[in-house]
mmCIF file with all atom_site columns, C-alpha atoms in Angstrom:
data_model
loop_
_atom_site.group_PDB
_atom_site.id
_atom_site.type_symbol
_atom_site.label_atom_id
_atom_site.label_alt_id
_atom_site.label_comp_id
_atom_site.label_asym_id
_atom_site.label_entity_id
_atom_site.label_seq_id
_atom_site.pdbx_PDB_ins_code
_atom_site.Cartn_x
_atom_site.Cartn_y
_atom_site.Cartn_z
_atom_site.occupancy
_atom_site.B_iso_or_equiv
_atom_site.pdbx_formal_charge
_atom_site.auth_seq_id
_atom_site.auth_comp_id
_atom_site.auth_asym_id
_atom_site.auth_atom_id
_atom_site.pdbx_PDB_model_num
ATOM 1   C CA . UNK A 1 1   ? 106.768 138.515 64.310  1.00 81.00 ? 1   UNK A CA 1
ATOM 2   C CA . UNK A 1 2   ? 106.517 135.772 66.896  1.00 87.00 ? 2   UNK A CA 1
ATOM 3   C CA . UNK A 1 3   ? 108.653 136.157 70.001  1.00 92.00 ? 3   UNK A CA 1
ATOM 4   C CA . UNK A 1 4   ? 109.087 134.997 73.586  1.00 95.00 ? 4   UNK A CA 1
ATOM 5   C CA . UNK A 1 5   ? 110.240 137.106 76.526  1.00 95.00 ? 5   UNK A CA 1
ATOM 6   C CA . UNK A 1 6   ? 111.429 135.629 79.808  1.00 94.00 ? 6   UNK A CA 1
ATOM 7   C CA . UNK A 1 7   ? 112.341 137.271 83.057  1.00 86.00 ? 7   UNK A CA 1
ATOM 8   C CA . UNK A 1 8   ? 116.000 138.106 83.485  1.00 81.00 ? 8   UNK A CA 1
ATOM 9   C CA . UNK A 1 9   ? 118.100 135.785 85.555  1.00 85.00 ? 9   UNK A CA 1
ATOM 10  C CA . UNK A 1 10  ? 119.861 134.459 87.400  1.00 93.00 ? 10  UNK A CA 1
ATOM 11  C CA . UNK A 1 11  ? 117.292 133.509 89.982  1.00 95.00 ? 11  UNK A CA 1
ATOM 12  C CA . UNK A 1 12  ? 118.734 132.329 93.282  1.00 96.00 ? 12  UNK A CA 1
ATOM 13  C CA . UNK A 1 13  ? 116.476 130.606 95.802  1.00 96.00 ? 13  UNK A CA 1
ATOM 14  C CA . UNK A 1 14  ? 116.823 128.587 98.942  1.00 97.00 ? 14  UNK A CA 1
ATOM 15  C CA . UNK A 1 15  ? 115.639 125.004 98.974  1.00 97.00 ? 15  UNK A CA 1
ATOM 16  C CA . UNK A 1 16  ? 111.853 124.647 99.474  1.00 96.00 ? 16  UNK A CA 1
ATOM 17  C CA . UNK A 1 17  ? 111.193 128.198 98.267  1.00 97.00 ? 17  UNK A CA 1
ATOM 18  C CA . UNK A 1 18  ? 108.412 128.989 95.791  1.00 97.00 ? 18  UNK A CA 1
ATOM 19  C CA . UNK A 1 19  ? 109.491 129.515 92.199  1.00 97.00 ? 19  UNK A CA 1
ATOM 20  C CA . UNK A 1 20  ? 107.975 131.646 89.482  1.00 97.00 ? 20  UNK A CA 1
ATOM 21  C CA . UNK A 1 21  ? 109.679 132.283 86.160  1.00 97.00 ? 21  UNK A CA 1
ATOM 22  C CA . UNK A 1 22  ? 107.700 134.675 84.006  1.00 97.00 ? 22  UNK A CA 1
ATOM 23  C CA . UNK A 1 23  ? 107.203 134.116 80.298  1.00 97.00 ? 23  UNK A CA 1
ATOM 24  C CA . UNK A 1 24  ? 105.154 136.177 77.877  1.00 97.00 ? 24  UNK A CA 1
ATOM 25  C CA . UNK A 1 25  ? 104.784 135.714 74.173  1.00 96.00 ? 25  UNK A CA 1
ATOM 26  C CA . UNK A 1 26  ? 103.773 137.486 71.012  1.00 94.00 ? 26  UNK A CA 1
ATOM 27  C CA . UNK A 1 27  ? 102.229 135.413 68.270  1.00 90.00 ? 27  UNK A CA 1
ATOM 28  C CA . UNK A 1 28  ? 99.603  135.580 65.588  1.00 83.00 ? 28  UNK A CA 1
ATOM 29  C CA . UNK A 1 29  ? 97.267  132.650 65.801  1.00 82.00 ? 29  UNK A CA 1
ATOM 30  C CA . UNK A 1 30  ? 97.348  130.026 68.526  1.00 84.00 ? 30  UNK A CA 1
ATOM 31  C CA . UNK A 1 31  ? 100.787 128.580 69.179  1.00 89.00 ? 31  UNK A CA 1
ATOM 32  C CA . UNK A 1 32  ? 101.622 125.652 71.408  1.00 91.00 ? 32  UNK A CA 1
ATOM 33  C CA . UNK A 1 33  ? 103.736 126.670 74.399  1.00 94.00 ? 33  UNK A CA 1
ATOM 34  C CA . UNK A 1 34  ? 106.622 124.825 75.996  1.00 95.00 ? 34  UNK A CA 1
ATOM 35  C CA . UNK A 1 35  ? 109.079 124.925 78.868  1.00 97.00 ? 35  UNK A CA 1
ATOM 36  C CA . UNK A 1 36  ? 112.416 123.261 78.204  1.00 96.00 ? 36  UNK A CA 1
ATOM 37  C CA . UNK A 1 37  ? 115.104 122.722 80.829  1.00 96.00 ? 37  UNK A CA 1
ATOM 38  C CA . UNK A 1 38  ? 118.853 122.296 80.454  1.00 94.00 ? 38  UNK A CA 1
ATOM 39  C CA . UNK A 1 39  ? 120.584 120.685 83.413  1.00 94.00 ? 39  UNK A CA 1
ATOM 40  C CA . UNK A 1 40  ? 124.356 121.152 83.709  1.00 91.00 ? 40  UNK A CA 1
ATOM 41  C CA . UNK A 1 41  ? 126.200 119.060 81.124  1.00 87.00 ? 41  UNK A CA 1
ATOM 42  C CA . UNK A 1 42  ? 123.037 117.898 79.399  1.00 89.00 ? 42  UNK A CA 1
ATOM 43  C CA . UNK A 1 43  ? 120.945 118.815 76.377  1.00 89.00 ? 43  UNK A CA 1
ATOM 44  C CA . UNK A 1 44  ? 117.639 120.619 76.516  1.00 91.00 ? 44  UNK A CA 1
ATOM 45  C CA . UNK A 1 45  ? 114.714 118.438 77.466  1.00 92.00 ? 45  UNK A CA 1
ATOM 46  C CA . UNK A 1 46  ? 111.023 119.108 77.422  1.00 93.00 ? 46  UNK A CA 1
ATOM 47  C CA . UNK A 1 47  ? 109.675 119.893 80.882  1.00 96.00 ? 47  UNK A CA 1
ATOM 48  C CA . UNK A 1 48  ? 106.031 120.552 80.052  1.00 96.00 ? 48  UNK A CA 1
ATOM 49  C CA . UNK A 1 49  ? 103.772 121.886 77.324  1.00 94.00 ? 49  UNK A CA 1
ATOM 50  C CA . UNK A 1 50  ? 100.295 123.243 76.646  1.00 94.00 ? 50  UNK A CA 1
ATOM 51  C CA . UNK A 1 51  ? 98.619  123.273 73.284  1.00 90.00 ? 51  UNK A CA 1
ATOM 52  C CA . UNK A 1 52  ? 95.570  125.492 73.772  1.00 89.00 ? 52  UNK A CA 1
ATOM 53  C CA . UNK A 1 53  ? 94.253  128.306 75.940  1.00 92.00 ? 53  UNK A CA 1
ATOM 54  C CA . UNK A 1 54  ? 93.623  127.457 79.613  1.00 95.00 ? 54  UNK A CA 1
ATOM 55  C CA . UNK A 1 55  ? 95.543  124.189 79.330  1.00 95.00 ? 55  UNK A CA 1
ATOM 56  C CA . UNK A 1 56  ? 97.842  123.481 82.264  1.00 97.00 ? 56  UNK A CA 1
ATOM 57  C CA . UNK A 1 57  ? 101.055 121.608 81.635  1.00 96.00 ? 57  UNK A CA 1
ATOM 58  C CA . UNK A 1 58  ? 102.699 119.868 84.584  1.00 97.00 ? 58  UNK A CA 1
ATOM 59  C CA . UNK A 1 59  ? 105.688 117.652 85.272  1.00 96.00 ? 59  UNK A CA 1
ATOM 60  C CA . UNK A 1 60  ? 108.071 116.976 88.198  1.00 95.00 ? 60  UNK A CA 1
ATOM 61  C CA . UNK A 1 61  ? 106.157 119.401 90.407  1.00 96.00 ? 61  UNK A CA 1
ATOM 62  C CA . UNK A 1 62  ? 106.379 122.216 87.870  1.00 98.00 ? 62  UNK A CA 1
ATOM 63  C CA . UNK A 1 63  ? 103.313 123.660 86.221  1.00 98.00 ? 63  UNK A CA 1
ATOM 64  C CA . UNK A 1 64  ? 102.378 126.398 83.782  1.00 98.00 ? 64  UNK A CA 1
ATOM 65  C CA . UNK A 1 65  ? 99.016  127.569 82.477  1.00 98.00 ? 65  UNK A CA 1
ATOM 66  C CA . UNK A 1 66  ? 98.422  128.855 78.939  1.00 97.00 ? 66  UNK A CA 1
ATOM 67  C CA . UNK A 1 67  ? 96.841  132.282 79.455  1.00 96.00 ? 67  UNK A CA 1
ATOM 68  C CA . UNK A 1 68  ? 95.654  133.696 76.160  1.00 93.00 ? 68  UNK A CA 1
ATOM 69  C CA . UNK A 1 69  ? 94.235  136.871 77.688  1.00 94.00 ? 69  UNK A CA 1
ATOM 70  C CA . UNK A 1 70  ? 97.597  137.856 79.144  1.00 95.00 ? 70  UNK A CA 1
ATOM 71  C CA . UNK A 1 71  ? 99.710  136.002 76.518  1.00 95.00 ? 71  UNK A CA 1
ATOM 72  C CA . UNK A 1 72  ? 101.623 134.347 79.314  1.00 97.00 ? 72  UNK A CA 1
ATOM 73  C CA . UNK A 1 73  ? 102.927 130.920 80.295  1.00 97.00 ? 73  UNK A CA 1
ATOM 74  C CA . UNK A 1 74  ? 104.589 131.422 83.681  1.00 98.00 ? 74  UNK A CA 1
ATOM 75  C CA . UNK A 1 75  ? 106.454 128.485 85.199  1.00 98.00 ? 75  UNK A CA 1
ATOM 76  C CA . UNK A 1 76  ? 105.809 127.709 88.874  1.00 98.00 ? 76  UNK A CA 1
ATOM 77  C CA . UNK A 1 77  ? 106.906 125.208 91.465  1.00 97.00 ? 77  UNK A CA 1
ATOM 78  C CA . UNK A 1 78  ? 105.804 125.171 95.055  1.00 96.00 ? 78  UNK A CA 1
ATOM 79  C CA . UNK A 1 79  ? 109.021 123.895 96.636  1.00 96.00 ? 79  UNK A CA 1
ATOM 80  C CA . UNK A 1 80  ? 112.284 123.856 94.713  1.00 97.00 ? 80  UNK A CA 1
ATOM 81  C CA . UNK A 1 81  ? 115.148 121.466 95.313  1.00 97.00 ? 81  UNK A CA 1
ATOM 82  C CA . UNK A 1 82  ? 118.874 121.798 94.697  1.00 97.00 ? 82  UNK A CA 1
ATOM 83  C CA . UNK A 1 83  ? 118.459 119.369 91.804  1.00 96.00 ? 83  UNK A CA 1
ATOM 84  C CA . UNK A 1 84  ? 116.203 121.908 90.036  1.00 97.00 ? 84  UNK A CA 1
ATOM 85  C CA . UNK A 1 85  ? 119.216 124.143 89.406  1.00 97.00 ? 85  UNK A CA 1
ATOM 86  C CA . UNK A 1 86  ? 119.305 124.529 85.633  1.00 97.00 ? 86  UNK A CA 1
ATOM 87  C CA . UNK A 1 87  ? 118.554 126.891 82.765  1.00 95.00 ? 87  UNK A CA 1
ATOM 88  C CA . UNK A 1 88  ? 114.867 127.130 81.862  1.00 97.00 ? 88  UNK A CA 1
ATOM 89  C CA . UNK A 1 89  ? 113.686 128.134 78.387  1.00 96.00 ? 89  UNK A CA 1
ATOM 90  C CA . UNK A 1 90  ? 110.190 129.162 77.417  1.00 96.00 ? 90  UNK A CA 1
ATOM 91  C CA . UNK A 1 91  ? 109.276 128.467 73.791  1.00 95.00 ? 91  UNK A CA 1
ATOM 92  C CA . UNK A 1 92  ? 106.417 128.546 71.320  1.00 92.00 ? 92  UNK A CA 1
ATOM 93  C CA . UNK A 1 93  ? 105.766 126.713 68.117  1.00 89.00 ? 93  UNK A CA 1
ATOM 94  C CA . UNK A 1 94  ? 105.102 128.807 65.049  1.00 76.00 ? 94  UNK A CA 1
ATOM 95  C CA . UNK A 1 95  ? 101.322 128.475 64.621  1.00 69.00 ? 95  UNK A CA 1
ATOM 96  C CA . UNK A 1 96  ? 101.473 128.925 60.859  1.00 71.00 ? 96  UNK A CA 1
ATOM 97  C CA . UNK A 1 97  ? 104.189 126.424 60.250  1.00 70.00 ? 97  UNK A CA 1
ATOM 98  C CA . UNK A 1 98  ? 103.892 122.669 60.242  1.00 67.00 ? 98  UNK A CA 1
ATOM 99  C CA . UNK A 1 99  ? 107.632 122.255 60.596  1.00 72.00 ? 99  UNK A CA 1
ATOM 100 C CA . UNK A 1 100 ? 107.752 121.977 64.382  1.00 76.00 ? 100 UNK A CA 1
ATOM 101 C CA . UNK A 1 101 ? 110.094 124.950 64.520  1.00 83.00 ? 101 UNK A CA 1
ATOM 102 C CA . UNK A 1 102 ? 110.346 126.485 68.002  1.00 90.00 ? 102 UNK A CA 1
ATOM 103 C CA . UNK A 1 103 ? 110.933 130.101 69.005  1.00 91.00 ? 103 UNK A CA 1
ATOM 104 C CA . UNK A 1 104 ? 112.763 130.396 72.309  1.00 93.00 ? 104 UNK A CA 1
ATOM 105 C CA . UNK A 1 105 ? 113.177 132.995 74.980  1.00 94.00 ? 105 UNK A CA 1
ATOM 106 C CA . UNK A 1 106 ? 116.616 133.913 76.289  1.00 93.00 ? 106 UNK A CA 1
ATOM 107 C CA . UNK A 1 107 ? 116.597 131.412 79.133  1.00 95.00 ? 107 UNK A CA 1
ATOM 108 C CA . UNK A 1 108 ? 116.517 131.918 82.894  1.00 96.00 ? 108 UNK A CA 1
ATOM 109 C CA . UNK A 1 109 ? 119.204 130.422 85.091  1.00 95.00 ? 109 UNK A CA 1
ATOM 110 C CA . UNK A 1 110 ? 117.925 129.042 88.382  1.00 97.00 ? 110 UNK A CA 1
ATOM 111 C CA . UNK A 1 111 ? 120.288 128.318 91.246  1.00 96.00 ? 111 UNK A CA 1
ATOM 112 C CA . UNK A 1 112 ? 118.885 126.619 94.317  1.00 97.00 ? 112 UNK A CA 1
ATOM 113 C CA . UNK A 1 113 ? 121.005 126.707 97.462  1.00 96.00 ? 113 UNK A CA 1
ATOM 114 C CA . UNK A 1 114 ? 120.703 124.137 100.263 1.00 94.00 ? 114 UNK A CA 1
ATOM 115 C CA . UNK B 2 1   ? 117.644 104.071 72.686  1.00 67.00 ? 1   UNK B CA 1
ATOM 116 C CA . UNK B 2 2   ? 120.449 106.496 71.909  1.00 81.00 ? 2   UNK B CA 1
ATOM 117 C CA . UNK B 2 3   ? 119.611 110.176 72.081  1.00 91.00 ? 3   UNK B CA 1
ATOM 118 C CA . UNK B 2 4   ? 120.755 112.969 69.816  1.00 95.00 ? 4   UNK B CA 1
ATOM 119 C CA . UNK B 2 5   ? 124.532 113.086 69.777  1.00 95.00 ? 5   UNK B CA 1
ATOM 120 C CA . UNK B 2 6   ? 126.703 116.000 68.732  1.00 97.00 ? 6   UNK B CA 1
ATOM 121 C CA . UNK B 2 7   ? 130.399 116.238 68.015  1.00 97.00 ? 7   UNK B CA 1
ATOM 122 C CA . UNK B 2 8   ? 132.622 117.910 69.007  1.00 97.00 ? 8   UNK B CA 1
ATOM 123 C CA . UNK B 2 9   ? 131.402 119.066 72.388  1.00 95.00 ? 9   UNK B CA 1
ATOM 124 C CA . UNK B 2 10  ? 133.768 122.028 72.277  1.00 96.00 ? 10  UNK B CA 1
ATOM 125 C CA . UNK B 2 11  ? 135.839 123.488 69.470  1.00 96.00 ? 11  UNK B CA 1
ATOM 126 C CA . UNK B 2 12  ? 138.279 126.393 69.706  1.00 97.00 ? 12  UNK B CA 1
ATOM 127 C CA . UNK B 2 13  ? 139.461 127.840 66.396  1.00 96.00 ? 13  UNK B CA 1
ATOM 128 C CA . UNK B 2 14  ? 140.961 131.037 65.086  1.00 96.00 ? 14  UNK B CA 1
ATOM 129 C CA . UNK B 2 15  ? 139.138 133.534 62.956  1.00 96.00 ? 15  UNK B CA 1
ATOM 130 C CA . UNK B 2 16  ? 139.263 132.496 59.324  1.00 96.00 ? 16  UNK B CA 1
ATOM 131 C CA . UNK B 2 17  ? 139.498 128.790 60.006  1.00 97.00 ? 17  UNK B CA 1
ATOM 132 C CA . UNK B 2 18  ? 136.882 126.185 59.163  1.00 97.00 ? 18  UNK B CA 1
ATOM 133 C CA . UNK B 2 19  ? 134.881 124.071 61.598  1.00 97.00 ? 19  UNK B CA 1
ATOM 134 C CA . UNK B 2 20  ? 132.448 121.248 60.926  1.00 98.00 ? 20  UNK B CA 1
ATOM 135 C CA . UNK B 2 21  ? 129.911 120.241 63.540  1.00 98.00 ? 21  UNK B CA 1
ATOM 136 C CA . UNK B 2 22  ? 128.166 116.914 63.355  1.00 97.00 ? 22  UNK B CA 1
ATOM 137 C CA . UNK B 2 23  ? 124.785 115.771 64.619  1.00 97.00 ? 23  UNK B CA 1
ATOM 138 C CA . UNK B 2 24  ? 123.422 112.239 64.797  1.00 97.00 ? 24  UNK B CA 1
ATOM 139 C CA . UNK B 2 25  ? 119.664 112.357 65.378  1.00 96.00 ? 25  UNK B CA 1
ATOM 140 C CA . UNK B 2 26  ? 117.593 109.686 67.054  1.00 94.00 ? 26  UNK B CA 1
ATOM 141 C CA . UNK B 2 27  ? 117.214 106.772 64.664  1.00 92.00 ? 27  UNK B CA 1
ATOM 142 C CA . UNK B 2 28  ? 114.033 107.064 62.611  1.00 90.00 ? 28  UNK B CA 1
ATOM 143 C CA . UNK B 2 29  ? 113.535 110.780 63.211  1.00 91.00 ? 29  UNK B CA 1
ATOM 144 C CA . UNK B 2 30  ? 112.914 112.475 59.884  1.00 91.00 ? 30  UNK B CA 1
ATOM 145 C CA . UNK B 2 31  ? 113.011 116.024 61.274  1.00 92.00 ? 31  UNK B CA 1
ATOM 146 C CA . UNK B 2 32  ? 116.390 117.490 62.144  1.00 94.00 ? 32  UNK B CA 1
ATOM 147 C CA . UNK B 2 33  ? 116.932 121.037 63.347  1.00 95.00 ? 33  UNK B CA 1
ATOM 148 C CA . UNK B 2 34  ? 119.931 123.233 64.036  1.00 97.00 ? 34  UNK B CA 1
ATOM 149 C CA . UNK B 2 35  ? 119.732 126.029 66.589  1.00 96.00 ? 35  UNK B CA 1
ATOM 150 C CA . UNK B 2 36  ? 122.306 128.419 68.036  1.00 96.00 ? 36  UNK B CA 1
ATOM 151 C CA . UNK B 2 37  ? 122.615 130.236 71.347  1.00 94.00 ? 37  UNK B CA 1
ATOM 152 C CA . UNK B 2 38  ? 124.985 133.167 71.401  1.00 92.00 ? 38  UNK B CA 1
ATOM 153 C CA . UNK B 2 39  ? 126.339 134.636 74.661  1.00 83.00 ? 39  UNK B CA 1
ATOM 154 C CA . UNK B 2 40  ? 123.443 133.743 76.940  1.00 80.00 ? 40  UNK B CA 1
ATOM 155 C CA . UNK B 2 41  ? 120.813 135.102 74.591  1.00 87.00 ? 41  UNK B CA 1
ATOM 156 C CA . UNK B 2 42  ? 117.829 133.294 73.148  1.00 89.00 ? 42  UNK B CA 1
ATOM 157 C CA . UNK B 2 43  ? 118.211 130.043 71.252  1.00 92.00 ? 43  UNK B CA 1
ATOM 158 C CA . UNK B 2 44  ? 117.729 130.914 67.604  1.00 94.00 ? 44  UNK B CA 1
ATOM 159 C CA . UNK B 2 45  ? 116.538 128.642 64.829  1.00 93.00 ? 45  UNK B CA 1
ATOM 160 C CA . UNK B 2 46  ? 118.985 128.072 61.992  1.00 95.00 ? 46  UNK B CA 1
ATOM 161 C CA . UNK B 2 47  ? 117.413 125.463 59.737  1.00 94.00 ? 47  UNK B CA 1
ATOM 162 C CA . UNK B 2 48  ? 115.233 122.400 59.447  1.00 93.00 ? 48  UNK B CA 1
ATOM 163 C CA . UNK B 2 49  ? 115.647 119.210 57.432  1.00 93.00 ? 49  UNK B CA 1
ATOM 164 C CA . UNK B 2 50  ? 112.991 116.670 56.622  1.00 91.00 ? 50  UNK B CA 1
ATOM 165 C CA . UNK B 2 51  ? 115.026 113.638 55.739  1.00 92.00 ? 51  UNK B CA 1
ATOM 166 C CA . UNK B 2 52  ? 117.685 114.963 53.352  1.00 93.00 ? 52  UNK B CA 1
ATOM 167 C CA . UNK B 2 53  ? 115.706 117.994 52.171  1.00 92.00 ? 53  UNK B CA 1
ATOM 168 C CA . UNK B 2 54  ? 116.063 121.486 53.597  1.00 93.00 ? 54  UNK B CA 1
ATOM 169 C CA . UNK B 2 55  ? 112.555 122.464 54.654  1.00 90.00 ? 55  UNK B CA 1
ATOM 170 C CA . UNK B 2 56  ? 113.388 125.859 56.098  1.00 90.00 ? 56  UNK B CA 1
ATOM 171 C CA . UNK B 2 57  ? 116.772 127.577 56.192  1.00 92.00 ? 57  UNK B CA 1
ATOM 172 C CA . UNK B 2 58  ? 115.491 131.039 56.994  1.00 91.00 ? 58  UNK B CA 1
ATOM 173 C CA . UNK B 2 59  ? 117.627 131.283 60.125  1.00 92.00 ? 59  UNK B CA 1
ATOM 174 C CA . UNK B 2 60  ? 121.001 130.690 58.504  1.00 95.00 ? 60  UNK B CA 1
ATOM 175 C CA . UNK B 2 61  ? 123.016 133.861 59.191  1.00 92.00 ? 61  UNK B CA 1
ATOM 176 C CA . UNK B 2 62  ? 124.915 134.065 55.906  1.00 92.00 ? 62  UNK B CA 1
ATOM 177 C CA . UNK B 2 63  ? 126.595 132.007 53.202  1.00 93.00 ? 63  UNK B CA 1
ATOM 178 C CA . UNK B 2 64  ? 129.524 131.123 55.455  1.00 96.00 ? 64  UNK B CA 1
ATOM 179 C CA . UNK B 2 65  ? 127.243 128.505 56.975  1.00 97.00 ? 65  UNK B CA 1
ATOM 180 C CA . UNK B 2 66  ? 126.532 125.280 55.083  1.00 97.00 ? 66  UNK B CA 1
ATOM 181 C CA . UNK B 2 67  ? 124.377 122.463 56.386  1.00 97.00 ? 67  UNK B CA 1
ATOM 182 C CA . UNK B 2 68  ? 124.007 119.061 54.829  1.00 96.00 ? 68  UNK B CA 1
ATOM 183 C CA . UNK B 2 69  ? 122.166 115.881 55.628  1.00 96.00 ? 69  UNK B CA 1
ATOM 184 C CA . UNK B 2 70  ? 123.302 113.263 53.200  1.00 86.00 ? 70  UNK B CA 1
ATOM 185 C CA . UNK B 2 71  ? 121.060 110.222 53.045  1.00 87.00 ? 71  UNK B CA 1
ATOM 186 C CA . UNK B 2 72  ? 118.710 111.691 55.595  1.00 84.00 ? 72  UNK B CA 1
ATOM 187 C CA . UNK B 2 73  ? 120.687 110.410 58.564  1.00 92.00 ? 73  UNK B CA 1
ATOM 188 C CA . UNK B 2 74  ? 123.375 112.493 60.258  1.00 96.00 ? 74  UNK B CA 1
ATOM 189 C CA . UNK B 2 75  ? 123.863 116.157 59.534  1.00 97.00 ? 75  UNK B CA 1
ATOM 190 C CA . UNK B 2 76  ? 126.860 118.452 59.392  1.00 98.00 ? 76  UNK B CA 1
ATOM 191 C CA . UNK B 2 77  ? 127.059 122.200 59.839  1.00 98.00 ? 77  UNK B CA 1
ATOM 192 C CA . UNK B 2 78  ? 130.157 123.799 58.383  1.00 97.00 ? 78  UNK B CA 1
ATOM 193 C CA . UNK B 2 79  ? 131.289 127.329 59.133  1.00 97.00 ? 79  UNK B CA 1
ATOM 194 C CA . UNK B 2 80  ? 133.820 128.642 56.636  1.00 96.00 ? 80  UNK B CA 1
ATOM 195 C CA . UNK B 2 81  ? 135.514 130.991 57.266  1.00 96.00 ? 81  UNK B CA 1
ATOM 196 C CA . UNK B 2 82  ? 134.642 131.409 60.929  1.00 96.00 ? 82  UNK B CA 1
ATOM 197 C CA . UNK B 2 83  ? 134.220 134.896 62.402  1.00 96.00 ? 83  UNK B CA 1
ATOM 198 C CA . UNK B 2 84  ? 134.285 136.047 66.022  1.00 96.00 ? 84  UNK B CA 1
ATOM 199 C CA . UNK B 2 85  ? 130.491 136.507 66.117  1.00 95.00 ? 85  UNK B CA 1
ATOM 200 C CA . UNK B 2 86  ? 129.987 132.841 65.247  1.00 96.00 ? 86  UNK B CA 1
ATOM 201 C CA . UNK B 2 87  ? 130.986 131.852 68.787  1.00 96.00 ? 87  UNK B CA 1
ATOM 202 C CA . UNK B 2 88  ? 128.181 130.200 70.693  1.00 96.00 ? 88  UNK B CA 1
ATOM 203 C CA . UNK B 2 89  ? 126.554 126.875 71.405  1.00 95.00 ? 89  UNK B CA 1
ATOM 204 C CA . UNK B 2 90  ? 125.096 125.034 68.427  1.00 97.00 ? 90  UNK B CA 1
ATOM 205 C CA . UNK B 2 91  ? 122.257 122.697 69.276  1.00 96.00 ? 91  UNK B CA 1
ATOM 206 C CA . UNK B 2 92  ? 120.866 119.939 67.134  1.00 96.00 ? 92  UNK B CA 1
ATOM 207 C CA . UNK B 2 93  ? 117.401 118.518 67.687  1.00 95.00 ? 93  UNK B CA 1
ATOM 208 C CA . UNK B 2 94  ? 115.313 115.834 66.064  1.00 93.00 ? 94  UNK B CA 1
ATOM 209 C CA . UNK B 2 95  ? 111.723 114.661 66.070  1.00 90.00 ? 95  UNK B CA 1
ATOM 210 C CA . UNK B 2 96  ? 109.609 112.106 64.264  1.00 86.00 ? 96  UNK B CA 1
ATOM 211 C CA . UNK B 2 97  ? 107.678 113.320 61.266  1.00 72.00 ? 97  UNK B CA 1
ATOM 212 C CA . UNK B 2 98  ? 104.036 114.033 62.134  1.00 64.00 ? 98  UNK B CA 1
ATOM 213 C CA . UNK B 2 99  ? 102.692 115.288 58.857  1.00 58.00 ? 99  UNK B CA 1
ATOM 214 C CA . UNK B 2 100 ? 100.898 118.608 58.838  1.00 50.00 ? 100 UNK B CA 1
ATOM 215 C CA . UNK B 2 101 ? 100.824 119.054 62.589  1.00 51.00 ? 101 UNK B CA 1
ATOM 216 C CA . UNK B 2 102 ? 104.417 118.967 63.740  1.00 51.00 ? 102 UNK B CA 1
ATOM 217 C CA . UNK B 2 103 ? 103.764 120.443 67.158  1.00 58.00 ? 103 UNK B CA 1
ATOM 218 C CA . UNK B 2 104 ? 105.363 117.751 69.206  1.00 65.00 ? 104 UNK B CA 1
ATOM 219 C CA . UNK B 2 105 ? 108.448 117.529 71.340  1.00 82.00 ? 105 UNK B CA 1
ATOM 220 C CA . UNK B 2 106 ? 111.936 118.150 70.015  1.00 89.00 ? 106 UNK B CA 1
ATOM 221 C CA . UNK B 2 107 ? 114.785 116.005 71.338  1.00 91.00 ? 107 UNK B CA 1
ATOM 222 C CA . UNK B 2 108 ? 117.979 117.971 71.771  1.00 93.00 ? 108 UNK B CA 1
ATOM 223 C CA . UNK B 2 109 ? 121.626 117.078 71.868  1.00 94.00 ? 109 UNK B CA 1
ATOM 224 C CA . UNK B 2 110 ? 124.009 118.508 74.446  1.00 93.00 ? 110 UNK B CA 1
ATOM 225 C CA . UNK B 2 111 ? 125.257 121.108 72.018  1.00 95.00 ? 111 UNK B CA 1
ATOM 226 C CA . UNK B 2 112 ? 128.601 121.927 70.433  1.00 97.00 ? 112 UNK B CA 1
ATOM 227 C CA . UNK B 2 113 ? 130.309 124.935 71.929  1.00 96.00 ? 113 UNK B CA 1
ATOM 228 C CA . UNK B 2 114 ? 132.242 126.926 69.331  1.00 97.00 ? 114 UNK B CA 1
ATOM 229 C CA . UNK B 2 115 ? 134.795 129.500 70.380  1.00 97.00 ? 115 UNK B CA 1
ATOM 230 C CA . UNK B 2 116 ? 136.334 131.651 67.641  1.00 96.00 ? 116 UNK B CA 1
ATOM 231 C CA . UNK B 2 117 ? 139.428 133.599 68.712  1.00 95.00 ? 117 UNK B CA 1
#
């Protein structure tokens, strides 16, 4: 079945460090891919998305590229800030469903220290 | 515009008791979803409403869970009787109906944390 695997956390970085959070997926067909973020005390919110192979999603300095050949959608940011501390979830939409249902990874906690 | 709101934010109950979680989606959103995250694991799909109809309830764990969406507005998720393994964070999300290609963004609430002792 469809699934998403994220790198284990927590990830602890110093401010201005480079961030990579790995995400790989298993899916039949061509899903859309998403990164959601949950800041402390808030609900999940969409960070970025990509709907087809080689698309690059970007927002707030974060970016991720839909790599069909490696079934990956790694999240990157060149210089993290303390305010980026949050839990990051990689997700895919079921390509054979028109319900908008998402399949999530387990989440990766990022802590950025000043 | 108000976002998705969930109530209560945290509920602590004893095994065997009943809890009802409520979700108010964004006004006008026909799609409403319930998800659950248990002990830092992945967020798992529970069910999906389109208006008042259950479109997909394949993720509901067992018949102790009952979801309703009367009138196609707010939704409730009742757990009766609660068991220890039901502890977790229950998220509600909504989105506008987009016909056959519902691949858009979901708008999530802050979640309801359930602790069963």
